[in-house]
Short mmCIF file of C-alpha atoms and ligand atoms in Angstrom, two decimals:
data_model
loop_
_atom_site.label_atom_id
_atom_site.label_comp_id
_atom_site.label_asym_id
_atom_site.label_seq_id
_atom_site.Cartn_x
_atom_site.Cartn_y
_atom_site.Cartn_z
CA MET A 30 -71.84 50.31 16.62
CA SER A 31 -75.14 52.07 15.85
CA ASN A 32 -78.34 50.68 17.31
CA THR A 33 -79.86 50.77 13.86
CA ALA A 34 -77.27 48.97 12.53
CA ILE A 35 -78.21 45.44 10.37
CA SER A 36 -77.22 42.36 11.86
CA LEU A 37 -75.48 39.32 10.08
CA ARG A 38 -78.41 37.27 11.39
CA ASP A 39 -81.08 39.11 9.25
CA LEU A 40 -79.17 38.67 6.15
CA PRO A 41 -79.79 35.79 3.64
CA ARG A 42 -77.98 32.92 4.65
CA LEU A 43 -76.22 30.33 2.12
CA ARG A 44 -77.34 26.92 3.44
CA THR A 45 -74.62 24.65 4.53
CA ARG A 46 -75.51 21.96 1.93
CA ASN A 47 -75.17 24.37 -0.61
CA LEU A 48 -71.71 25.54 0.35
CA ALA A 49 -70.09 24.00 -2.78
CA GLN A 50 -71.66 26.79 -4.88
CA LEU A 51 -69.03 29.29 -3.33
CA GLY A 52 -66.49 27.74 -5.74
CA GLY A 53 -68.45 29.26 -8.61
CA LEU A 54 -67.34 32.78 -7.54
CA LEU A 55 -64.02 31.51 -8.22
CA ARG A 56 -64.16 30.86 -11.82
CA PRO A 57 -65.28 32.94 -14.76
CA GLY A 58 -69.24 32.83 -15.15
CA THR A 59 -70.17 33.83 -11.64
CA HIS A 60 -72.89 36.17 -13.39
CA ALA A 61 -74.87 32.72 -13.87
CA SER A 62 -74.28 31.60 -10.18
CA PRO A 63 -77.16 30.75 -8.19
CA LEU A 64 -75.96 32.72 -5.32
CA LEU A 65 -76.88 35.90 -6.97
CA GLU A 66 -80.73 34.94 -5.81
CA LEU A 67 -79.35 35.52 -2.29
CA GLY A 68 -78.90 39.34 -3.42
CA GLU A 69 -76.10 41.58 -3.08
CA ARG A 70 -75.00 40.41 0.48
CA PHE A 71 -75.23 36.96 1.98
CA VAL A 72 -73.97 35.14 5.20
CA VAL A 73 -71.90 31.73 5.25
CA THR A 74 -71.24 30.13 8.40
CA PRO A 75 -69.61 26.86 7.45
CA PRO A 76 -69.06 24.61 10.51
CA GLY A 77 -65.47 25.19 12.44
CA PHE A 78 -65.17 28.51 10.13
CA PRO A 79 -65.47 32.18 11.08
CA THR A 80 -68.82 33.61 10.04
CA MET A 81 -68.31 35.30 6.81
CA LEU A 82 -70.46 38.16 4.90
CA VAL A 83 -69.84 37.81 1.25
CA THR A 84 -70.81 41.32 -0.37
CA HIS A 85 -70.85 43.09 -3.50
CA GLU A 86 -72.84 45.93 -2.44
CA MET A 87 -70.57 48.83 -3.70
CA GLY A 88 -71.26 51.02 -0.53
CA ASP A 89 -70.05 48.11 1.60
CA VAL A 90 -67.12 47.40 -0.41
CA ARG A 91 -66.28 51.00 -0.35
CA ALA A 92 -66.49 51.42 3.32
CA LEU A 93 -64.73 47.89 3.84
CA PHE A 94 -61.81 49.23 2.04
CA ALA A 95 -61.81 52.44 3.66
CA ASN A 96 -61.79 51.21 7.14
CA HIS A 97 -58.08 50.43 8.07
CA ASP A 98 -58.15 50.37 11.62
CA ASP A 99 -60.79 47.83 12.34
CA PHE A 100 -60.12 45.15 9.55
CA SER A 101 -57.03 42.96 8.69
CA ILE A 102 -55.98 41.30 5.46
CA GLY A 103 -53.35 39.15 7.25
CA GLN A 104 -55.77 37.38 9.41
CA VAL A 105 -57.80 36.40 6.26
CA LEU A 106 -54.47 34.92 4.57
CA SER A 107 -53.46 33.26 7.92
CA ARG A 108 -56.84 31.66 8.71
CA PHE A 109 -57.20 30.27 4.96
CA SER A 110 -53.67 29.62 3.54
CA SER A 111 -50.25 29.26 4.54
CA HIS A 112 -49.09 32.94 3.37
CA ASP A 113 -48.12 33.77 6.82
CA VAL A 114 -45.26 31.14 6.76
CA MET A 115 -44.52 31.78 2.91
CA PHE A 116 -43.95 35.40 3.60
CA GLY A 117 -43.39 35.78 7.47
CA LYS A 118 -45.57 37.38 10.02
CA GLN A 119 -43.67 40.49 10.01
CA THR A 120 -44.11 41.44 6.33
CA MET A 121 -46.13 44.12 5.27
CA ILE A 122 -49.44 42.27 4.47
CA PHE A 123 -49.54 40.72 7.93
CA LEU A 124 -49.39 44.27 9.74
CA ASP A 125 -52.42 46.29 10.71
CA GLY A 126 -52.89 50.04 11.62
CA ALA A 127 -49.80 52.57 12.24
CA GLU A 128 -47.32 49.96 11.87
CA HIS A 129 -48.67 48.84 8.67
CA ARG A 130 -48.68 52.49 7.38
CA ARG A 131 -45.10 52.99 8.52
CA GLU A 132 -43.81 49.87 6.84
CA ARG A 133 -45.54 50.71 3.53
CA ARG A 134 -43.98 54.28 3.66
CA LEU A 135 -40.76 52.47 3.72
CA TYR A 136 -41.37 50.33 0.61
CA ALA A 137 -43.61 52.06 -1.58
CA PRO A 138 -40.96 54.63 -3.27
CA PRO A 139 -39.36 51.97 -5.53
CA PHE A 140 -42.56 51.05 -6.80
CA GLN A 141 -44.19 54.52 -7.75
CA THR A 142 -44.64 55.87 -10.82
CA ALA A 143 -41.43 58.15 -10.42
CA ALA A 144 -39.12 55.24 -10.32
CA LEU A 145 -40.60 53.05 -12.88
CA ARG A 146 -38.94 54.55 -15.65
CA SER A 147 -35.47 53.34 -14.67
CA TYR A 148 -36.58 49.65 -14.94
CA GLU A 149 -37.97 49.91 -18.75
CA GLU A 150 -34.58 49.12 -20.22
CA LEU A 151 -34.02 45.79 -17.89
CA MET A 152 -37.48 44.69 -19.00
CA VAL A 153 -36.42 44.89 -22.63
CA GLU A 154 -33.07 43.26 -22.00
CA VAL A 155 -34.95 40.27 -20.21
CA VAL A 156 -37.36 39.96 -22.98
CA GLU A 157 -34.48 39.99 -25.67
CA ARG A 158 -32.41 37.41 -23.61
CA GLU A 159 -35.60 34.73 -23.34
CA LEU A 160 -37.00 35.36 -26.69
CA PRO A 161 -34.66 33.52 -28.80
CA THR A 162 -35.26 30.40 -26.58
CA TRP A 163 -38.80 30.11 -27.42
CA PRO A 164 -39.97 27.99 -30.43
CA VAL A 165 -41.45 29.96 -33.28
CA GLY A 166 -44.15 28.35 -35.41
CA THR A 167 -44.81 25.43 -33.16
CA PRO A 168 -47.34 25.43 -29.97
CA PHE A 169 -45.51 26.08 -26.54
CA GLU A 170 -46.58 27.01 -22.89
CA PHE A 171 -46.42 30.92 -22.55
CA LEU A 172 -46.84 30.52 -18.74
CA THR A 173 -43.24 28.89 -18.78
CA ALA A 174 -42.00 31.97 -20.47
CA GLY A 175 -43.92 34.19 -18.34
CA TYR A 176 -42.12 32.63 -15.23
CA ASP A 177 -39.01 33.41 -16.70
CA LEU A 178 -39.66 36.87 -17.84
CA ALA A 179 -41.02 37.33 -14.06
CA ILE A 180 -38.03 36.33 -12.41
CA GLY A 181 -35.47 37.71 -14.74
CA VAL A 182 -37.12 41.15 -14.05
CA LEU A 183 -37.54 40.76 -10.52
CA LEU A 184 -34.14 39.78 -9.69
CA GLY A 185 -32.68 42.78 -11.85
CA VAL A 186 -35.09 45.13 -10.47
CA VAL A 187 -34.77 44.11 -6.66
CA PHE A 188 -31.27 43.43 -6.57
CA GLY A 189 -29.64 44.97 -9.95
CA ASP A 190 -25.97 43.83 -10.77
CA VAL A 191 -24.80 41.18 -8.50
CA ALA A 192 -21.26 39.74 -8.50
CA PRO A 193 -21.47 36.71 -10.97
CA ALA A 194 -20.80 33.76 -8.28
CA ARG A 195 -23.06 35.40 -5.74
CA ARG A 196 -25.68 35.92 -8.75
CA ASP A 197 -25.69 32.46 -9.37
CA ARG A 198 -25.95 31.24 -5.76
CA LEU A 199 -29.09 33.62 -5.53
CA LYS A 200 -30.71 32.51 -8.69
CA ALA A 201 -30.21 28.69 -7.42
CA ALA A 202 -31.58 29.57 -4.04
CA VAL A 203 -34.77 31.25 -5.07
CA SER A 204 -35.28 28.92 -7.70
CA GLY A 205 -35.21 26.02 -4.84
CA TRP A 206 -37.14 28.17 -2.57
CA PHE A 207 -39.89 28.55 -5.20
CA GLY A 208 -39.64 25.04 -6.26
CA GLU A 209 -40.48 24.01 -2.46
CA ILE A 210 -43.49 26.35 -2.36
CA GLU A 211 -45.01 24.29 -5.63
CA SER A 212 -43.90 21.15 -4.02
CA ARG A 213 -46.38 18.30 -3.55
CA GLY A 214 -45.56 18.52 0.22
CA PHE A 215 -46.21 21.96 0.97
CA LEU A 216 -49.40 21.80 -1.53
CA ALA A 217 -50.73 19.50 1.12
CA VAL A 218 -50.00 21.39 4.18
CA THR A 219 -51.64 24.63 2.47
CA LEU A 220 -54.69 22.45 1.57
CA ILE A 221 -55.22 21.38 5.24
CA THR A 222 -54.43 24.85 6.88
CA PRO A 223 -58.06 25.89 6.68
CA PHE A 224 -59.59 23.00 8.23
CA ILE A 225 -57.11 22.90 11.17
CA GLY A 226 -58.08 26.61 12.35
CA GLY A 227 -55.47 28.15 10.15
CA TYR A 228 -52.60 26.50 11.71
CA THR A 229 -50.03 25.63 9.34
CA VAL A 230 -48.15 22.38 10.10
CA PRO A 231 -44.39 23.11 10.44
CA TYR A 232 -42.55 22.11 6.98
CA PRO A 233 -39.12 22.26 7.45
CA PRO A 234 -37.80 22.03 3.92
CA LEU A 235 -39.49 25.33 3.00
CA ARG A 236 -37.65 27.07 6.16
CA ARG A 237 -34.40 25.85 5.25
CA ARG A 238 -35.24 27.10 1.37
CA GLN A 239 -36.04 30.52 2.98
CA ASN A 240 -32.79 30.57 4.93
CA GLU A 241 -30.78 29.81 1.83
CA VAL A 242 -32.28 32.73 0.33
CA ASP A 243 -31.72 34.96 3.09
CA ALA A 244 -28.23 33.94 3.51
CA VAL A 245 -27.15 34.91 -0.04
CA VAL A 246 -29.10 38.48 0.40
CA ILE A 247 -27.74 39.24 3.78
CA GLU A 248 -24.08 38.58 2.14
CA GLU A 249 -24.98 41.15 -0.72
CA ILE A 250 -26.42 43.48 1.69
CA ALA A 251 -23.35 43.29 3.72
CA ALA A 252 -21.13 43.76 0.82
CA ARG A 253 -23.24 47.03 -0.55
CA ARG A 254 -22.99 48.44 3.29
CA ALA A 255 -19.11 48.10 2.79
CA THR A 256 -18.91 50.56 -0.31
CA PRO A 257 -22.01 52.78 0.63
CA GLY A 258 -21.06 55.43 -2.31
CA ALA A 259 -21.47 52.62 -5.19
CA ALA A 260 -24.98 51.72 -3.62
CA SER A 261 -26.07 55.39 -4.27
CA GLU A 262 -25.45 55.12 -7.74
CA ARG A 263 -27.54 52.40 -8.60
CA ARG A 264 -31.24 52.21 -9.20
CA ASP A 265 -32.38 48.81 -7.85
CA VAL A 266 -34.69 48.31 -5.02
CA LEU A 267 -32.32 46.99 -2.58
CA SER A 268 -29.87 50.18 -3.31
CA ARG A 269 -32.50 52.24 -2.82
CA TYR A 270 -32.70 51.54 0.89
CA ILE A 271 -28.88 51.00 1.53
CA GLY A 272 -27.62 54.21 3.59
CA THR A 273 -30.58 56.20 3.12
CA ASP A 274 -33.63 57.31 5.33
CA LEU A 275 -35.58 54.24 4.15
CA ASP A 276 -33.13 52.04 5.86
CA GLN A 277 -34.53 51.32 9.11
CA HIS A 278 -34.50 47.43 9.65
CA ASP A 279 -31.65 45.02 10.32
CA ASP A 280 -30.01 43.34 7.51
CA ALA A 281 -31.98 40.00 8.48
CA ALA A 282 -35.48 41.95 8.17
CA LEU A 283 -34.35 43.75 5.19
CA ALA A 284 -33.54 40.51 3.41
CA ARG A 285 -36.66 38.77 4.41
CA ASP A 286 -38.83 41.97 3.27
CA MET A 287 -36.81 41.63 -0.31
CA ARG A 288 -37.88 38.00 -0.25
CA GLY A 289 -41.48 38.88 0.44
CA ILE A 290 -41.46 41.20 -2.54
CA LEU A 291 -40.10 38.47 -4.70
CA LEU A 292 -43.06 36.37 -3.79
CA GLY A 293 -45.78 38.96 -3.82
CA ALA A 294 -44.61 39.41 -7.41
CA TYR A 295 -43.53 36.34 -8.85
CA GLU A 296 -46.54 34.08 -9.50
CA THR A 297 -49.05 36.79 -9.86
CA THR A 298 -47.16 38.51 -12.56
CA ALA A 299 -46.33 35.15 -14.58
CA ILE A 300 -50.01 34.16 -14.47
CA THR A 301 -51.01 37.59 -15.61
CA LEU A 302 -48.38 37.51 -18.51
CA GLY A 303 -49.93 33.79 -19.34
CA TRP A 304 -53.44 35.21 -19.82
CA ILE A 305 -52.43 37.97 -21.91
CA ALA A 306 -50.91 35.75 -24.49
CA THR A 307 -53.84 33.62 -24.26
CA MET A 308 -56.57 36.19 -24.77
CA LEU A 309 -54.75 37.75 -27.58
CA ALA A 310 -54.22 34.50 -29.03
CA GLY A 311 -58.09 34.03 -28.68
CA HIS A 312 -59.05 37.63 -30.16
CA PRO A 313 -58.10 37.94 -33.58
CA ALA A 314 -59.55 41.67 -33.62
CA ALA A 315 -57.21 42.56 -30.70
CA MET A 316 -54.22 41.00 -32.53
CA ALA A 317 -54.95 42.86 -35.89
CA GLU A 318 -55.09 46.29 -33.77
CA VAL A 319 -51.59 45.28 -32.28
CA ASP A 320 -50.25 44.09 -35.60
CA ALA A 321 -51.39 47.47 -37.11
CA ALA A 322 -49.71 49.51 -34.59
CA VAL A 323 -46.50 47.48 -34.68
CA ASP A 324 -46.55 47.65 -38.60
CA ALA A 325 -46.96 51.36 -38.44
CA GLY A 326 -44.19 51.61 -35.86
CA ASP A 327 -46.18 53.67 -33.87
CA THR A 328 -45.07 52.75 -30.41
CA ASP A 329 -47.62 55.20 -28.45
CA ARG A 330 -50.54 53.51 -30.38
CA LEU A 331 -49.46 50.22 -29.26
CA ASP A 332 -48.58 51.16 -25.69
CA ALA A 333 -52.28 52.73 -25.41
CA TYR A 334 -53.69 49.41 -26.81
CA LEU A 335 -51.59 47.33 -24.77
CA ASP A 336 -52.51 49.36 -21.51
CA ALA A 337 -56.18 48.50 -22.54
CA VAL A 338 -55.39 44.99 -23.12
CA VAL A 339 -53.76 44.31 -19.88
CA ALA A 340 -56.51 45.98 -17.91
CA GLU A 341 -59.25 44.05 -19.71
CA VAL A 342 -57.34 40.72 -19.13
CA MET A 343 -57.07 41.80 -15.52
CA ARG A 344 -60.76 42.45 -15.40
CA LEU A 345 -61.77 38.98 -16.55
CA ARG A 346 -59.07 36.94 -15.03
CA PRO A 347 -57.84 38.57 -12.07
CA VAL A 348 -55.11 36.06 -10.43
CA SER A 349 -56.81 36.37 -7.34
CA PRO A 350 -60.79 36.19 -7.71
CA PHE A 351 -61.59 37.49 -4.34
CA THR A 352 -60.12 39.39 -1.18
CA GLY A 353 -61.38 39.79 2.10
CA ARG A 354 -60.80 41.43 5.67
CA ARG A 355 -61.17 40.23 9.04
CA ALA A 356 -62.65 42.38 11.58
CA LEU A 357 -60.22 42.91 14.71
CA ARG A 358 -63.14 44.50 16.92
CA ASP A 359 -66.78 45.06 16.80
CA THR A 360 -67.59 47.26 13.98
CA GLU A 361 -69.76 48.42 11.26
CA ILE A 362 -69.40 48.76 7.35
CA ASN A 363 -72.20 50.95 5.50
CA GLY A 364 -75.00 50.01 8.37
CA VAL A 365 -74.01 46.56 8.60
CA ALA A 366 -72.90 45.23 12.08
CA ILE A 367 -69.92 43.07 11.67
CA PRO A 368 -68.94 41.38 15.14
CA ARG A 369 -65.12 41.03 15.85
CA GLY A 370 -63.45 37.78 14.09
CA ALA A 371 -66.01 37.63 11.17
CA ILE A 372 -64.51 37.84 7.71
CA VAL A 373 -65.77 40.02 4.79
CA ILE A 374 -65.22 38.53 1.47
CA VAL A 375 -65.23 40.65 -1.80
CA PRO A 376 -65.90 38.82 -4.89
CA ILE A 377 -63.82 40.46 -7.19
CA LEU A 378 -64.49 38.46 -10.23
CA LEU A 379 -68.21 38.75 -9.66
CA ILE A 380 -68.07 42.48 -9.76
CA HIS A 381 -65.86 42.40 -12.56
CA GLU A 382 -68.18 40.28 -14.37
CA SER A 383 -71.54 42.30 -13.50
CA GLU A 384 -73.78 44.30 -15.81
CA ARG A 385 -73.78 46.96 -13.20
CA HIS A 386 -70.45 48.08 -13.76
CA TYR A 387 -69.64 46.89 -17.29
CA SER A 388 -71.71 46.56 -20.55
CA GLU A 389 -71.32 43.23 -22.30
CA PRO A 390 -69.14 42.19 -19.29
CA MET A 391 -68.25 38.57 -20.55
CA ALA A 392 -66.90 40.13 -23.83
CA PHE A 393 -63.20 40.89 -24.08
CA GLN A 394 -63.20 44.57 -25.35
CA PRO A 395 -60.00 46.06 -24.37
CA GLU A 396 -61.59 49.23 -26.11
CA ARG A 397 -63.85 50.04 -22.95
CA PHE A 398 -60.71 51.01 -21.16
CA LEU A 399 -58.94 52.95 -24.26
CA ASP A 400 -60.51 56.27 -23.09
CA ASN A 401 -61.25 55.54 -19.60
CA ARG A 402 -58.65 54.03 -17.17
CA PRO A 403 -60.18 51.40 -14.95
CA SER A 404 -62.29 52.57 -11.93
CA THR A 405 -60.72 52.15 -8.52
CA HIS A 406 -64.19 51.06 -7.38
CA SER A 407 -65.24 48.33 -9.82
CA TRP A 408 -61.79 47.25 -11.22
CA LEU A 409 -60.34 45.48 -8.23
CA THR A 410 -57.88 43.15 -9.48
CA PHE A 411 -55.10 44.93 -7.07
CA GLY A 412 -57.56 45.00 -4.25
CA ALA A 413 -58.19 48.51 -2.76
CA GLY A 414 -57.75 50.61 0.31
CA ALA A 415 -54.44 50.90 2.25
CA HIS A 416 -53.31 47.29 1.47
CA ARG A 417 -53.72 47.61 -2.36
CA CYS A 418 -51.44 45.94 -4.08
CA LEU A 419 -47.95 47.80 -3.60
CA GLY A 420 -46.63 46.74 -7.34
CA ALA A 421 -49.65 47.57 -9.12
CA GLN A 422 -48.30 50.52 -11.06
CA PHE A 423 -45.33 48.65 -11.68
CA ALA A 424 -46.99 45.48 -12.54
CA LEU A 425 -49.19 47.24 -15.15
CA ALA A 426 -46.14 48.95 -16.91
CA GLU A 427 -44.11 45.94 -16.95
CA ALA A 428 -46.83 43.96 -18.47
CA ARG A 429 -47.16 46.68 -21.18
CA ILE A 430 -43.26 46.93 -21.67
CA LEU A 431 -42.72 42.92 -21.77
CA PHE A 432 -45.27 42.45 -24.51
CA ARG A 433 -44.57 45.56 -26.44
CA THR A 434 -41.16 44.02 -26.71
CA VAL A 435 -42.42 40.41 -27.42
CA LEU A 436 -44.78 41.59 -29.98
CA GLN A 437 -42.39 43.94 -32.03
CA HIS A 438 -40.36 40.77 -32.58
CA ARG A 439 -43.03 38.05 -32.94
CA ARG A 440 -46.66 37.83 -33.89
CA ILE A 441 -49.19 35.49 -31.97
CA ALA A 442 -50.96 32.99 -34.18
CA THR A 443 -54.86 33.27 -33.29
CA ILE A 444 -56.65 30.18 -31.98
CA ALA A 445 -60.37 29.68 -33.15
CA GLY A 446 -62.56 27.82 -30.71
CA PRO A 447 -62.96 28.13 -26.88
CA MET A 448 -60.64 29.84 -24.76
CA GLU A 449 -58.33 28.17 -22.62
CA PRO A 450 -59.98 27.56 -19.08
CA PRO A 451 -58.59 28.30 -15.83
CA ARG A 452 -57.14 25.43 -13.96
CA ARG A 453 -59.12 23.33 -11.77
CA TYR A 454 -58.05 22.91 -8.17
CA HIS A 455 -56.07 26.30 -7.93
CA THR A 456 -57.34 28.81 -5.66
CA GLY A 457 -56.27 31.65 -8.06
CA LEU A 458 -57.12 31.82 -11.63
CA SER A 459 -54.33 30.28 -13.75
CA PRO A 460 -54.61 28.95 -17.36
CA ALA A 461 -55.17 25.09 -17.18
CA ASP A 462 -52.99 24.24 -20.37
CA ASN A 463 -50.26 26.67 -19.14
CA ALA A 464 -51.32 29.45 -21.79
CA ARG A 465 -50.55 27.34 -24.91
CA ILE A 466 -50.06 29.57 -27.78
CA THR A 467 -47.84 29.62 -31.16
CA LEU A 468 -45.36 32.59 -31.65
CA LEU A 469 -44.74 33.31 -35.52
CA PRO A 470 -42.06 35.52 -37.13
CA ARG A 471 -42.65 39.27 -37.36
C1 HEM B 517 -50.19 41.18 -11.80
C2 HEM B 517 -49.71 41.31 -10.75
C3 HEM B 517 -50.29 41.38 -9.59
C4 HEM B 517 -51.19 41.13 -8.88
C5 HEM B 517 -52.86 40.49 -9.68
C6 HEM B 517 -51.33 41.43 -7.51
C7 HEM B 517 -52.33 41.19 -6.81
C8 HEM B 517 -52.54 41.60 -5.30
C9 HEM B 517 -53.70 41.70 -4.46
C10 HEM B 517 -55.14 41.04 -4.80
C11 HEM B 517 -53.22 42.20 -3.27
C12 HEM B 517 -54.20 42.30 -2.12
C13 HEM B 517 -54.84 43.57 -2.10
C14 HEM B 517 -56.19 43.78 -1.34
O1 HEM B 517 -56.75 42.79 -0.78
O2 HEM B 517 -56.62 45.06 -1.22
C15 HEM B 517 -51.73 42.30 -3.19
C16 HEM B 517 -50.97 42.96 -2.39
C17 HEM B 517 -49.78 43.18 -2.28
N1 HEM B 517 -48.71 43.13 -3.50
FE1 HEM B 517 -49.26 42.66 -5.24
N2 HEM B 517 -50.17 42.10 -7.04
C18 HEM B 517 -49.11 41.84 -8.31
C19 HEM B 517 -48.11 42.21 -8.30
C20 HEM B 517 -47.07 42.53 -7.35
C21 HEM B 517 -45.89 42.98 -7.51
C22 HEM B 517 -45.07 43.19 -9.13
C23 HEM B 517 -45.55 43.45 -6.35
C24 HEM B 517 -44.17 43.79 -5.84
C25 HEM B 517 -43.52 44.97 -6.26
C26 HEM B 517 -46.53 43.20 -5.37
C27 HEM B 517 -46.47 43.61 -4.07
C28 HEM B 517 -47.53 43.43 -3.06
C29 HEM B 517 -47.67 43.54 -1.83
C30 HEM B 517 -46.34 44.34 -0.91
C31 HEM B 517 -48.64 43.47 -1.13
C32 HEM B 517 -49.07 43.97 0.10
C33 HEM B 517 -49.62 45.50 0.27
C34 HEM B 517 -49.96 45.93 1.66
O3 HEM B 517 -50.47 44.89 2.62
O4 HEM B 517 -50.05 47.27 1.91
N3 HEM B 517 -47.34 42.69 -6.15
N4 HEM B 517 -51.38 42.24 -4.56
#
């Protein structure tokens, strides 16, 4: 650490009595937060918690994400949430340094651009299967549809064709497991975790549900190993491992990692789909552009516009309004000394709502992304650096393909008046009325 580095002691500090103001960084409207008066960096030292530096100074943010060796994201998640229990401490996001790099190389290929095309047909099929079950002409909660679409795509992409009896058991096990994660009991465990030093109180029902999922997946892995030739013909994520150079874990670890991918992808995707529906319903000009492209049968124009819509929705409603890293040793970012154990928080939503990065930042303007793809510095919905979301390209393509297919069959009725707000008492940004919209025939 250099002698000239700025110490956290010399930076503005948020007074303990104003701690509640931090909640304002988790909801839209951050540009009006009184915390902006503290400048681009401030320190928070809540009693019983590690010291935290909140920074939206872009030099700091870039330096933080570029420094893979001195910081851990897993240690932030396990300090503030029960993610370590949900995912397992051996899954990628909890690994650091060389171990993380190795694991990431193993799991990246099925989610890179080259592989994405092979999932498109499945995504279209999932919409065509679900769409007839949604009401037309009366309001309904698109978030529920989003969960159905997300899980339909995920099970298909991750496991492909599974023999019907086992597929039914897999679906039942996965839905029981997600149900347990969302149960009041586990919510209570999650809520107290930050206040007891990051310790997650053991919760046997969740462990049981995880074991049920793993048991079916291990059975499926064994069945595929028994016919390795058949696996090489298939394009699903699991088959891309069996019998290949990527197949370096035992069956239990492979099953656990597949479960981790399901978990990382499920809620984030469903919530984003919900926000896309809500935002389209709330913006007649955007719906008019969508309708014009569909009516003209111009899929390229529709796709280009939907890519811009997805980017703009994710700017204004990033599922995770902040991310962070914990220092594994004494280190420095951009001339600021960060002591071992301190946490650096990046307020993603605040950056997304800043005039320094976006003109009219509070306005929904997909056009801003029509000719400019989102910047990897100031558009941070998927985080950045070595732990940037593994499924980012996949999630972007998926949102475009799912909405293209929905909108080719249905219109979304526009809604006058204020936008549906985010849910209160939810750490992420999720639509409070479950993305209530009305679909109309096309
Ligand atoms: C709209 C959907 C999604 C959002 C908003 C989202 C968001 C995020 C964020 C914020 C991170 C942490 C990044 C950081 O702090 O730098 C992350 C990590 C991760 N996400 Fe996603 N995610 C989404 C979909 C997916 C999907 C579809 C997959 C699975 C294919 C996935 C798998 C992962 C994994 C494995 C990591 C950990 C990466 C690592 O530690 O190297 N996510 N995601």
